[in-house]
Coordinates of C-alpha atoms in Angstrom, one line a residue:
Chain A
X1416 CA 170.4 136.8 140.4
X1417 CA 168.7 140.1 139.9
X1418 CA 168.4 140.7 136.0
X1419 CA 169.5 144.5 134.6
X1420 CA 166.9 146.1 132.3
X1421 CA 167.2 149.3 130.6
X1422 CA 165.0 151.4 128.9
X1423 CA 164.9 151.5 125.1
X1424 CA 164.0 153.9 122.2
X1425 CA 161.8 152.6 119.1
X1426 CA 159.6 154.0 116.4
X1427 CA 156.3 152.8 114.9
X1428 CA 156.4 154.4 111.5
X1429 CA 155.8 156.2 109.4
X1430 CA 156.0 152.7 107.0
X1431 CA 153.8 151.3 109.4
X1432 CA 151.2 150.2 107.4
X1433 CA 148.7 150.8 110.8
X1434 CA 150.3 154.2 111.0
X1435 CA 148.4 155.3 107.8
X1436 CA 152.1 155.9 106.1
X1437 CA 152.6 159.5 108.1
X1438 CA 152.4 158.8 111.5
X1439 CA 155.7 158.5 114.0
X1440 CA 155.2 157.0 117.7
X1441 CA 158.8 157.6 119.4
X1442 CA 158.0 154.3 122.1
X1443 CA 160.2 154.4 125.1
X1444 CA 160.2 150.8 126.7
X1445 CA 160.7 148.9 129.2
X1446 CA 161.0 145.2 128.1
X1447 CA 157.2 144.6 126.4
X1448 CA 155.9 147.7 128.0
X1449 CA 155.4 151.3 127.0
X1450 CA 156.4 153.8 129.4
X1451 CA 156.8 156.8 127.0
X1452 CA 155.3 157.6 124.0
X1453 CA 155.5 161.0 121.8
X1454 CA 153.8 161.4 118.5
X1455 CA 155.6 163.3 115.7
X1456 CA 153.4 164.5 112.8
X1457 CA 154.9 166.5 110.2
X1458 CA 155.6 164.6 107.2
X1459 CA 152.6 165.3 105.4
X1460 CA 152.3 169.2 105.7
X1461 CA 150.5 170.4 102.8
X1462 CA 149.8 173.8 104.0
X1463 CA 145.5 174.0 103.7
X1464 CA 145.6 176.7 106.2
X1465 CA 147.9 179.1 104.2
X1466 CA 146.8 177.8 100.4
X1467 CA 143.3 178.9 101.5
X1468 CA 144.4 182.3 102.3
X1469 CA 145.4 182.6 98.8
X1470 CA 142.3 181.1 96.9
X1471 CA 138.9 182.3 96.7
X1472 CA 136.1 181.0 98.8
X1473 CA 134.2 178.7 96.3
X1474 CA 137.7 177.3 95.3
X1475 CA 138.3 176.2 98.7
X1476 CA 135.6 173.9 99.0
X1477 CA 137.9 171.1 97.2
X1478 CA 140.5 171.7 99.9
X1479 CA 138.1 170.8 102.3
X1480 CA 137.3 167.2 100.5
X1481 CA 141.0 166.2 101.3
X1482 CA 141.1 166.8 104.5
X1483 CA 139.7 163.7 106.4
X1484 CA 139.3 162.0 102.8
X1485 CA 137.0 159.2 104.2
X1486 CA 134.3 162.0 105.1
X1487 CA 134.1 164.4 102.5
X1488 CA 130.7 165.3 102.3
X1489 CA 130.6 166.1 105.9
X1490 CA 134.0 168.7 105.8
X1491 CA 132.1 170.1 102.4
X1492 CA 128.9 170.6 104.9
X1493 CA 130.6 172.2 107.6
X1494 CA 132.7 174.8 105.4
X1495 CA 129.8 175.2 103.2
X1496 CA 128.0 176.0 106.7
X1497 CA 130.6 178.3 108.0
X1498 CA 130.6 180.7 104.5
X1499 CA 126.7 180.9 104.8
X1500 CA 126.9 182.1 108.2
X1501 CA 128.8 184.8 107.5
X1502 CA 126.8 185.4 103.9
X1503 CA 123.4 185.2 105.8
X1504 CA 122.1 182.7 103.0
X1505 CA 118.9 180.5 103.8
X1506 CA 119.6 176.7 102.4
X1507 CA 116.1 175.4 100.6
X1508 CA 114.7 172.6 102.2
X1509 CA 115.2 170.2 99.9
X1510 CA 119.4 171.1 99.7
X1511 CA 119.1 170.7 103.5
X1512 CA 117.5 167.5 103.6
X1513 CA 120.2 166.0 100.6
X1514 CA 122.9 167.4 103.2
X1515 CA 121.6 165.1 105.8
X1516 CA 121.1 162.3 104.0
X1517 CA 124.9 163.1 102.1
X1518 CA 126.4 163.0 105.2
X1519 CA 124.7 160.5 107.2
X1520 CA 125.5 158.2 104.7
X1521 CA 129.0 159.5 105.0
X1522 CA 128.9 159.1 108.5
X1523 CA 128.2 155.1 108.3
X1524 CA 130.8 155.0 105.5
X1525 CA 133.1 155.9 107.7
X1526 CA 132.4 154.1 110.7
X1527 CA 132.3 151.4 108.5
X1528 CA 136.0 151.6 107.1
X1529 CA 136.8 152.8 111.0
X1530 CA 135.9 149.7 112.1
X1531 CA 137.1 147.3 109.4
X1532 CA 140.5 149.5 109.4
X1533 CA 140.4 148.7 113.5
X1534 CA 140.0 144.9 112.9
X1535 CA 143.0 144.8 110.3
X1536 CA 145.0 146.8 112.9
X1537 CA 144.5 144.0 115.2
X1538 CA 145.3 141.4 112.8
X1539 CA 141.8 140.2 111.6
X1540 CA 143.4 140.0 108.4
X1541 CA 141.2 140.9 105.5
X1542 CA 137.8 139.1 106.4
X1543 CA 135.9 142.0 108.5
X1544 CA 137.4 144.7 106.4
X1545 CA 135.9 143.3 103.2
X1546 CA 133.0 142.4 104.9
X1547 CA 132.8 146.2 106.1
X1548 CA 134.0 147.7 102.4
X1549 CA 131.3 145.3 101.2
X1550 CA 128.5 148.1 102.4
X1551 CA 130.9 151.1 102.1
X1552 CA 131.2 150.1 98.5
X1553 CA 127.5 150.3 98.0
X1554 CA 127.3 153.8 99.7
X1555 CA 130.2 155.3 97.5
X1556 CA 128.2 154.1 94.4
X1557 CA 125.2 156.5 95.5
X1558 CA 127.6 159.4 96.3
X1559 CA 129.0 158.3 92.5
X1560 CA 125.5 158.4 90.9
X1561 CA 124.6 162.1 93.2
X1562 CA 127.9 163.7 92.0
X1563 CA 130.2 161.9 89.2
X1564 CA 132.4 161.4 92.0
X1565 CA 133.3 158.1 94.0
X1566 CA 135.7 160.0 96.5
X1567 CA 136.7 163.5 97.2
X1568 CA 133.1 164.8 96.4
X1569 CA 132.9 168.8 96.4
X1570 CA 129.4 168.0 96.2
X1571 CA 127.7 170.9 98.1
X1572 CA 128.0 174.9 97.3
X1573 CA 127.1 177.8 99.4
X1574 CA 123.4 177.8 99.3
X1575 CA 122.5 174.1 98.5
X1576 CA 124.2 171.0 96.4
X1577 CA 125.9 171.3 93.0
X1578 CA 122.7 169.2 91.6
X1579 CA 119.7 167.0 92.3
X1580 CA 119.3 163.6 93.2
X1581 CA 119.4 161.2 89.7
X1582 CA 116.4 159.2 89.7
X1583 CA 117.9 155.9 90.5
X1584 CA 119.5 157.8 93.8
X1585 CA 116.2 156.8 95.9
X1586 CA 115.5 153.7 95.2
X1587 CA 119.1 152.7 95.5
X1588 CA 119.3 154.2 98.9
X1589 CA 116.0 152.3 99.9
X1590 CA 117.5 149.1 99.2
X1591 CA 120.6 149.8 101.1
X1592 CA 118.7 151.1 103.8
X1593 CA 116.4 148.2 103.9
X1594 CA 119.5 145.6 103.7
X1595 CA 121.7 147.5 106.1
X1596 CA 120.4 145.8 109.9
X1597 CA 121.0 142.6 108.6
X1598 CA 124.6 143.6 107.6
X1599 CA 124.7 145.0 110.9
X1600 CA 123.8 142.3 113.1
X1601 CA 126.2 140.2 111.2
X1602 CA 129.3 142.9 112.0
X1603 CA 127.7 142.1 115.4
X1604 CA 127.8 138.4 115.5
X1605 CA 131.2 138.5 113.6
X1606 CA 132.7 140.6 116.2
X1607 CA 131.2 142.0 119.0
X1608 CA 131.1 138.5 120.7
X1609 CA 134.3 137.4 119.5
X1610 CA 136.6 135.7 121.8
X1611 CA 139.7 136.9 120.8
X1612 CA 138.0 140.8 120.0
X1613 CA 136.9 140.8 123.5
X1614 CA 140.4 140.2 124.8
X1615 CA 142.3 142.5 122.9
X1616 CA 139.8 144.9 123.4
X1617 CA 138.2 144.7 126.6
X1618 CA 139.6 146.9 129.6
X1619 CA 142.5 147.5 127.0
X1620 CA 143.4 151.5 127.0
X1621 CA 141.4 153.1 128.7
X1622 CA 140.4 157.1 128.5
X1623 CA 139.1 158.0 131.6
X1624 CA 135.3 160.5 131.5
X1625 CA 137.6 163.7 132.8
X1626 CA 140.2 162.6 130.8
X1627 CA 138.4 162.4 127.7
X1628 CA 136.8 165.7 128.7
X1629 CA 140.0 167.8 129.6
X1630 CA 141.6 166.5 126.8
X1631 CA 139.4 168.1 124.3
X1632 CA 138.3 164.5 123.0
X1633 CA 135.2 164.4 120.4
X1634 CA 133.1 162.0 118.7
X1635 CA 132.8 158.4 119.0
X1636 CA 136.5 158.5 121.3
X1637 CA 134.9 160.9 124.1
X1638 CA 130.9 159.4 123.7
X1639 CA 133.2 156.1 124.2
X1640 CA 133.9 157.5 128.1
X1641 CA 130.6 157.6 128.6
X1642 CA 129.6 161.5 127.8
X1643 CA 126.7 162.1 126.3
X1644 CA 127.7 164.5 123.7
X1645 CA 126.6 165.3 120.0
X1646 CA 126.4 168.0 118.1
X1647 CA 123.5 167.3 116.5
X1648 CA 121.9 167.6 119.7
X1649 CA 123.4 169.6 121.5
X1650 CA 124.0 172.8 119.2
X1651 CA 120.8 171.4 116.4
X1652 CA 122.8 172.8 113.1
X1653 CA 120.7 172.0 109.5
X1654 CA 117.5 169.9 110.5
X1655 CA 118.7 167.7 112.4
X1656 CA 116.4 168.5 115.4
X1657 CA 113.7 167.6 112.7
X1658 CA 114.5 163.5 113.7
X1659 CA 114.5 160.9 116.4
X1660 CA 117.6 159.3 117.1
X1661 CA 119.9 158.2 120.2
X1662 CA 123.1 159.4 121.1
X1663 CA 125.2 155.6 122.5
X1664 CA 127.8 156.1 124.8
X1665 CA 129.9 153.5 126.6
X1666 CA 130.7 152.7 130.0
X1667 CA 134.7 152.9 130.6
X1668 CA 136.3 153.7 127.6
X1669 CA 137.9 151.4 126.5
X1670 CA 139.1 150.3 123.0
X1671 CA 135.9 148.6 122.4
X1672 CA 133.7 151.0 123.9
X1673 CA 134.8 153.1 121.3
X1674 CA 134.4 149.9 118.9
X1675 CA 130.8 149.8 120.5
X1676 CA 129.6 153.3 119.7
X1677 CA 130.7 153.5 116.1
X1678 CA 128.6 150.3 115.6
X1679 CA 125.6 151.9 117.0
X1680 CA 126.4 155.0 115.2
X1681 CA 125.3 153.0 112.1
X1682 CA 122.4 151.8 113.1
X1683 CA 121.7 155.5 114.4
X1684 CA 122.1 157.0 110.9
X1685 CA 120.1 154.2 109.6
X1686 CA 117.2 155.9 111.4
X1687 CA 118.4 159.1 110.3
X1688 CA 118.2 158.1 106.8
X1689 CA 114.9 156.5 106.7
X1690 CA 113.1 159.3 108.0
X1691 CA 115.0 161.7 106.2
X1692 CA 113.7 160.5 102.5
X1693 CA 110.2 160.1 104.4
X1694 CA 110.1 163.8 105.1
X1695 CA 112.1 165.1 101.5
X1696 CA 110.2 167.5 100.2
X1697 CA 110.5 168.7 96.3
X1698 CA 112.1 172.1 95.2
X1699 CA 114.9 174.1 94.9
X1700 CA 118.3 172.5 95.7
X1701 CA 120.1 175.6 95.4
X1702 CA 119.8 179.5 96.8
X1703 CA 120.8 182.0 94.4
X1704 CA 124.3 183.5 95.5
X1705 CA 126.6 185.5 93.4
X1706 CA 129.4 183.3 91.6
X1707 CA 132.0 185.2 93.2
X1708 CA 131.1 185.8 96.7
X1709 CA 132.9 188.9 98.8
X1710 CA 131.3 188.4 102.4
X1711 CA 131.4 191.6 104.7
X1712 CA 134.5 191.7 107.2
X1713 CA 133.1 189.4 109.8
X1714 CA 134.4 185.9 111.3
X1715 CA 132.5 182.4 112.1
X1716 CA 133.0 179.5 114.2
X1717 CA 131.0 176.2 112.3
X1718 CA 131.1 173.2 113.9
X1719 CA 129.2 170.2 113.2
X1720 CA 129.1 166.6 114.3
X1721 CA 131.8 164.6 112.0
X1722 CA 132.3 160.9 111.9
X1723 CA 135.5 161.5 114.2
X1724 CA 134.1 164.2 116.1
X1725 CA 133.6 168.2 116.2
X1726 CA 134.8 169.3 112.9
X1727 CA 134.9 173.5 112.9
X1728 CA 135.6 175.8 110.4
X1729 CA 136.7 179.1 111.9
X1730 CA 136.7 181.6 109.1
X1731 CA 137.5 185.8 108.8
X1732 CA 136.3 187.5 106.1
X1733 CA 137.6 191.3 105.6
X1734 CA 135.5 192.2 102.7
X1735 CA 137.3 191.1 99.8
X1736 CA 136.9 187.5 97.8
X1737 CA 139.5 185.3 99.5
X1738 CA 139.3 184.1 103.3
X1739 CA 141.8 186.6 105.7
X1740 CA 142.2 183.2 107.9
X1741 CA 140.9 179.7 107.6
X1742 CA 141.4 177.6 110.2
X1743 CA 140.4 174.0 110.9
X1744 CA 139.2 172.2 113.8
X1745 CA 140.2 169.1 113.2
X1746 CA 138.9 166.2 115.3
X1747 CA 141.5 163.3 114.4
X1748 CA 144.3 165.9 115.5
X1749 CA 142.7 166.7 118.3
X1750 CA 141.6 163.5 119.6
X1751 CA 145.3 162.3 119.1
X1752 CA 146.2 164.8 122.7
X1753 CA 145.3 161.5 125.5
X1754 CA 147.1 158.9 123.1
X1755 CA 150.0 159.0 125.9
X1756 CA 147.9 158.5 128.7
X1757 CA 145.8 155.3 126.9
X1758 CA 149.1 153.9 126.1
X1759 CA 151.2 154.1 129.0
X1760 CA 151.5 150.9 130.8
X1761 CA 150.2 149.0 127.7
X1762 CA 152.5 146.3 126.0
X1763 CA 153.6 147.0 122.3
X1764 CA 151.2 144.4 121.0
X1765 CA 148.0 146.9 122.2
X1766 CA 149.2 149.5 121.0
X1767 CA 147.7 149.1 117.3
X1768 CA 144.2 148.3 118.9
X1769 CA 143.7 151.5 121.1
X1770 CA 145.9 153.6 118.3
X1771 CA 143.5 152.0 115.8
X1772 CA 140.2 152.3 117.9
X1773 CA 140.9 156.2 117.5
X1774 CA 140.6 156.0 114.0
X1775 CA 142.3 158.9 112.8
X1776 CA 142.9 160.3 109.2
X1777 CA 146.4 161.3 108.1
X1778 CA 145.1 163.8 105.9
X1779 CA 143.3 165.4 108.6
X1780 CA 146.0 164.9 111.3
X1781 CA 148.8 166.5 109.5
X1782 CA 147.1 169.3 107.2
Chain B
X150 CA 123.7 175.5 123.3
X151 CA 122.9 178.8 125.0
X152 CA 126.0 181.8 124.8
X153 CA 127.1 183.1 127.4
X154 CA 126.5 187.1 127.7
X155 CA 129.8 188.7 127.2
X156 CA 129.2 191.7 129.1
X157 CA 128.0 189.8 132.4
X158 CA 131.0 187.6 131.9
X159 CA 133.5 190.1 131.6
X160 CA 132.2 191.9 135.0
X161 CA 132.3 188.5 136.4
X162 CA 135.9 188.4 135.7
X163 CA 136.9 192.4 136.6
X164 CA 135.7 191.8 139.9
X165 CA 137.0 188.6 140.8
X166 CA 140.8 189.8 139.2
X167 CA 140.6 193.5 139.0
X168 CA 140.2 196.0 136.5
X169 CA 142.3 196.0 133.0
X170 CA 142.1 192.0 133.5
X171 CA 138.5 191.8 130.8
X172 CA 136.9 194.1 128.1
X173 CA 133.2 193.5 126.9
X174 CA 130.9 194.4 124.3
X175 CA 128.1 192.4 122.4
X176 CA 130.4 190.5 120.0
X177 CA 133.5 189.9 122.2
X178 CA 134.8 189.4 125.2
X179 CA 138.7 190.1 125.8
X180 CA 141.0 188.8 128.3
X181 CA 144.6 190.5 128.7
X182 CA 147.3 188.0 128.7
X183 CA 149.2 188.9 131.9
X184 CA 146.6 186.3 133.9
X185 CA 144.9 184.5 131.1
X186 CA 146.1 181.4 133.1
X187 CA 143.8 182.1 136.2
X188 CA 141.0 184.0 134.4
X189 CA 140.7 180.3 132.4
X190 CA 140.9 178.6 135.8
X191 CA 138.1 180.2 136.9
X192 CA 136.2 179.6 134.0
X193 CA 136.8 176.3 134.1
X194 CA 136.1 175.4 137.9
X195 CA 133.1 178.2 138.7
X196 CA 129.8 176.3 139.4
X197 CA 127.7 178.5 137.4
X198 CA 129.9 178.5 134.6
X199 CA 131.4 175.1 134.3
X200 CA 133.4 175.9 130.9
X201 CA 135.1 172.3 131.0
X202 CA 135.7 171.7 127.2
X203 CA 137.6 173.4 125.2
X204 CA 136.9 173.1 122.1
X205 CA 139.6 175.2 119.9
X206 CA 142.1 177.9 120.0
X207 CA 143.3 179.1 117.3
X208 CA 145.0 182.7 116.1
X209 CA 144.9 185.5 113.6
X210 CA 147.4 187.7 112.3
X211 CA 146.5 191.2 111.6
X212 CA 149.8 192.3 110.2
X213 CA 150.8 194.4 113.6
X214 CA 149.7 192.3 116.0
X215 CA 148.0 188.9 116.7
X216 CA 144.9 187.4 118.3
X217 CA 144.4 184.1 120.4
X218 CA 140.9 182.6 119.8
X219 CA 139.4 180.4 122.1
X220 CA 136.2 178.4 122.0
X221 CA 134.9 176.9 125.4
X222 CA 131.7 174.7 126.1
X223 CA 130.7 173.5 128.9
X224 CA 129.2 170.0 128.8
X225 CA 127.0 169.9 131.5
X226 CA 125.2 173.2 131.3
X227 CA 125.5 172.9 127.8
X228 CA 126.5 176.6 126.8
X229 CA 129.6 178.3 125.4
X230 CA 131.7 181.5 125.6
X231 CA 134.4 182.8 122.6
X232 CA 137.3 184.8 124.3
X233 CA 139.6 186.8 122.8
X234 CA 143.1 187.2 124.1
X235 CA 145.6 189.8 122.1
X236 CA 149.1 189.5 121.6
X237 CA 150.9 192.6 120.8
X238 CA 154.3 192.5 120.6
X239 CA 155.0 191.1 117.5
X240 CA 159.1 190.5 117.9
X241 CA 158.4 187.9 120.9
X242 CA 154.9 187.5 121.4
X243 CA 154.3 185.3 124.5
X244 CA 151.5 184.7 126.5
X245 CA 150.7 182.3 129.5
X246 CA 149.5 178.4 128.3
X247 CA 146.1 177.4 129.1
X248 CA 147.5 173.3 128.8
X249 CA 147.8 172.7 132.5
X250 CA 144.2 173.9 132.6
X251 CA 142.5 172.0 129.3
X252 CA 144.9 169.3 128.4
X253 CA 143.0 169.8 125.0
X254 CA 145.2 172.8 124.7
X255 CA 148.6 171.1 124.2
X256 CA 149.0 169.9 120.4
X257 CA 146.8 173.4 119.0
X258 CA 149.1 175.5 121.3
X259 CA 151.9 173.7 119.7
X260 CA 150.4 174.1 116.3
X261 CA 150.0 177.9 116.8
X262 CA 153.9 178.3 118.6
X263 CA 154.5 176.4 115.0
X264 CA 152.9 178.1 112.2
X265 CA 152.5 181.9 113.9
X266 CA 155.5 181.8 116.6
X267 CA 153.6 182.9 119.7
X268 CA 155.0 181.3 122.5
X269 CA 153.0 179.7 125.2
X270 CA 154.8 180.3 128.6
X271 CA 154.0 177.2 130.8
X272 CA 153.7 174.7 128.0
X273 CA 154.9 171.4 129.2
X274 CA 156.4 170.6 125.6
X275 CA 156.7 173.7 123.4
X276 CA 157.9 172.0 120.5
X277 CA 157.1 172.6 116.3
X278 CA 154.2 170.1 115.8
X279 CA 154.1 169.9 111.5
X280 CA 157.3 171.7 110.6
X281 CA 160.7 170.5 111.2
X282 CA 163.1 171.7 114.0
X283 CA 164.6 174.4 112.2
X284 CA 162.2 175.3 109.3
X285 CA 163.0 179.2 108.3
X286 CA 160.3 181.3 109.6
X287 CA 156.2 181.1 110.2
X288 CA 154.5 180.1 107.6
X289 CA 150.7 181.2 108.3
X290 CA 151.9 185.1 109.3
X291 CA 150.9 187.6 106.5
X292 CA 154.5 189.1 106.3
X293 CA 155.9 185.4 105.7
X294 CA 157.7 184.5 102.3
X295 CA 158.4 181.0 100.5
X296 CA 161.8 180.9 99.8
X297 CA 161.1 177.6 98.3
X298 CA 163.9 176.3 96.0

């Protein structure tokens, strides 16, 4: 006897918790297996783009903070980045070398709830993530000592930061620093070697190198394919061509290629960091701009190297004190364009593991 | 990453489609829409240009008419070119979809047929991508209105 199947229609989400609460998969399936798949944002829509039009520049760094919400001080960089291109304004050395050591702290914050988000996705209930929010706990203490603020920072202005470095900010860092390749390696023995990791994981939804390429992919998702691509490298923005540091890629692309370079990513900013408070020099944090900037009719493309990948601001100025267009290249949105391709032919139960190995923010996804 | 001369491109492109195709100066370089979709072909596949990322497009509204934005790397010569694409009629502004040549194109194309209304002939799946099916109007054009309850 020849068994009848027919396709059926679910949804994943938005309740899903894995889904982030405003995230919609339409699955089309055949049995186990996903043979459609269509994303529907849209529940979210708060409208940054047009708010921004209507708000001055300086009051629009805040709007920037909630956009991918685990990486603040980076988006605050990158628009902060985009106005001073099109004011001309130098940043002092010192206010460039906080900004580095701001975001690559932010960067490893984020890989770090990335990766413990990734491992609840898959069902490694609680232990990794608290193991992981364990460190990110200690790095959001330092951002609350810099700036009052534990999340949503707004710590940086046109020109520099909002202030200096406390006293108790160094030697805090330094300890973290100095504690964080143990942490590491631990991650790495909990997980990289893990039997039951390395099955869900291994081989499991691949993005193929011209995939990821054609597809616009950034970050750790297209490095994960096996390009070698940074911004930090590639198009030097701040200081970073100032310090040594690798760029790791993986082989296939696979979830835990992906997995693979956000772990290295760590241990990369650790470098960052160490070198950075090595070289801080003392002075000025802040250039001196006007409170109420009006830059000449002009426009700017920003982008810099986010935790999720290339994050632009593309800006147009026509001369008077709010933005004509503000526009955001946002990498979690963005990287979301292959999710069809890495799922088809994938079972439900995988889905969660390559959807979570792309480790996207709502708030980012759906402006 | 290096830019790509605008002027040098934009002959590039006249005399591989013919002129009224590209417009240069030392700021921008502007491709007419009527074969946006093989001018970007050709960007993409030429040896010496190699512009196989792209990275954004997005649009402006300038009350009377529109622009298309896009910014293109290319990953292994490590350089990058802005082009400029303008949309003029404003009642049903349309031009050709760049998706079938950067996949990367398909969810910011949507965004823009969303938020500005410019439709993308040649889109595989030309469908609102925040707003609802149905929602009144375009939200990020200049002559837009909330009629919010």
């Amino acid at each position: 006897m020849v068994l009848k199947t027919e396709h059926y229609v679910i949804n994943v989400g938005p309740q899903h918790p894995s889904t982030h609460g405003v995230f919609r998969l339409r699955l089309t399936l055949d049995g186990e297996v996903i043979v459609d798949v269509e994303p529907i944002f849209g529940y979210l829509h708060r409208g940054m783009e047009k708010i921004a039009e209507g708000r001055n520049y300086t009051k629009n760094i805040p709007l920037t903070d909630r956009l991918d919400y685990l990486s603040s001080m980076i988006n605050n960089q990158a628009y902060c980045m985009a106005v001073e291109n099109l004011l001309n304004i130098t940043v002092p050395e010192r206010a460039q070398y906080i900004r580095v050591i701001m975001a690559e702290l932010q960067r490893m914050a984020s890989h770090l709830a990335g990766i413990g988000f990734f491992m609840n996705d898959i069902g490694a209930f609680s232990t990794p993530l608290l193991y992981m929010f364990r460190e990110r706990e200690k790095i959001v203490e330092l951002f609350d000592m810099a700036c009052g603020q534990r999340l949503n920072y707004n710590y940086m202005r046109f020109g520099g930061v909002s202030m200096d470095l406390p006293e108790e900010f160094l030697p805090a860092l330094k300890k973290l620093l100095d504690g964080m390749p143990g942490f590491i390696n631990e991650y790495d023995k909990l997980i990289s070697t893990n039997e039951i990791v390395l099955v869900r994981a291994k081989g499991v939804g691949i993005l193929p190198k011209e995939l990821a390429v054609n597809a616009s992919a950034a970050g750790p998702v297209l490095r994960g394919s096996g390009i070698k691509w940074d911004l930090r490298k590639n198009q030097p923005y701040s200081i970073y061509d100032r310090f040594e540091f690798d760029i790791p890629t993986g082989e296939i692309g696979d979830t835990y290629d992906r997995y693979a370079v956000r772990l290295e990513e760590i241990r990369q900013s650790v470098r960052i960091l160490k070198q950075a408070i090595a070289q801080l020099p003392a002075g000025e944090t802040m250039a001196k701009v006007s409170k109420l900037i009006r830059p000449p009719a002009s426009e700017t493309y920003t982008a810099v190297e986010g935790p999720k990948g290339e994050l632009g601001f593309f800006v147009v100025a026509d001369g008077s004190e709010n933005p004509y267009r503000w526009h955001v290249r946002a990498p979690s949105l963005i990287n979301l364009t292959a999710l069809k391709e890495m799922l088809l032919g994938w079972k439900v139960a995988d889905l969660m593991a390559i959807f979570g190995s792309i480790d996207i923010v709502m708030g980012e996804v759906d402006r | 990453m290096k830019d790509i001369a605008f002027i040098e491109i934009a002959a590039l492109i006249r005399e591989r489609f013919g002129d009224g195709v590209a417009a240069a100066d030392d700021k921008r370089l502007i491709v007419e829409p009527p074969r946006l979709a093989e001018v970007a072909a050709f960007l993409r596949d030429d040896p010496n240009l190699n512009l196989d990322y792209l990275s954004s497009v997005t649009a402006i509204d300038h009350k009377t008419d529109f622009t298309l934005i896009y910014h293109l790397y290319s990953l292994t010569k490590n350089q990058r070119l802005t082009m400029r694409v303008p949309v003029v009629d404003r009642v049903s502004p349309a031009v050709p979809s760049v998706t079938p040549i950067w996949r990367g194109a398909d969810l910011q194309e949507r965004e823009i047929f969303d938020l500005f209304g410019i439709e993308f002939s040649g889109h595989p799946n030309l469908k609102r991508l925040f707003m609802w099916e149905g929602f009144p109007g375009f939200p990020l054009r200049k002559d837009w209105v909330n009629r919010g309850p």
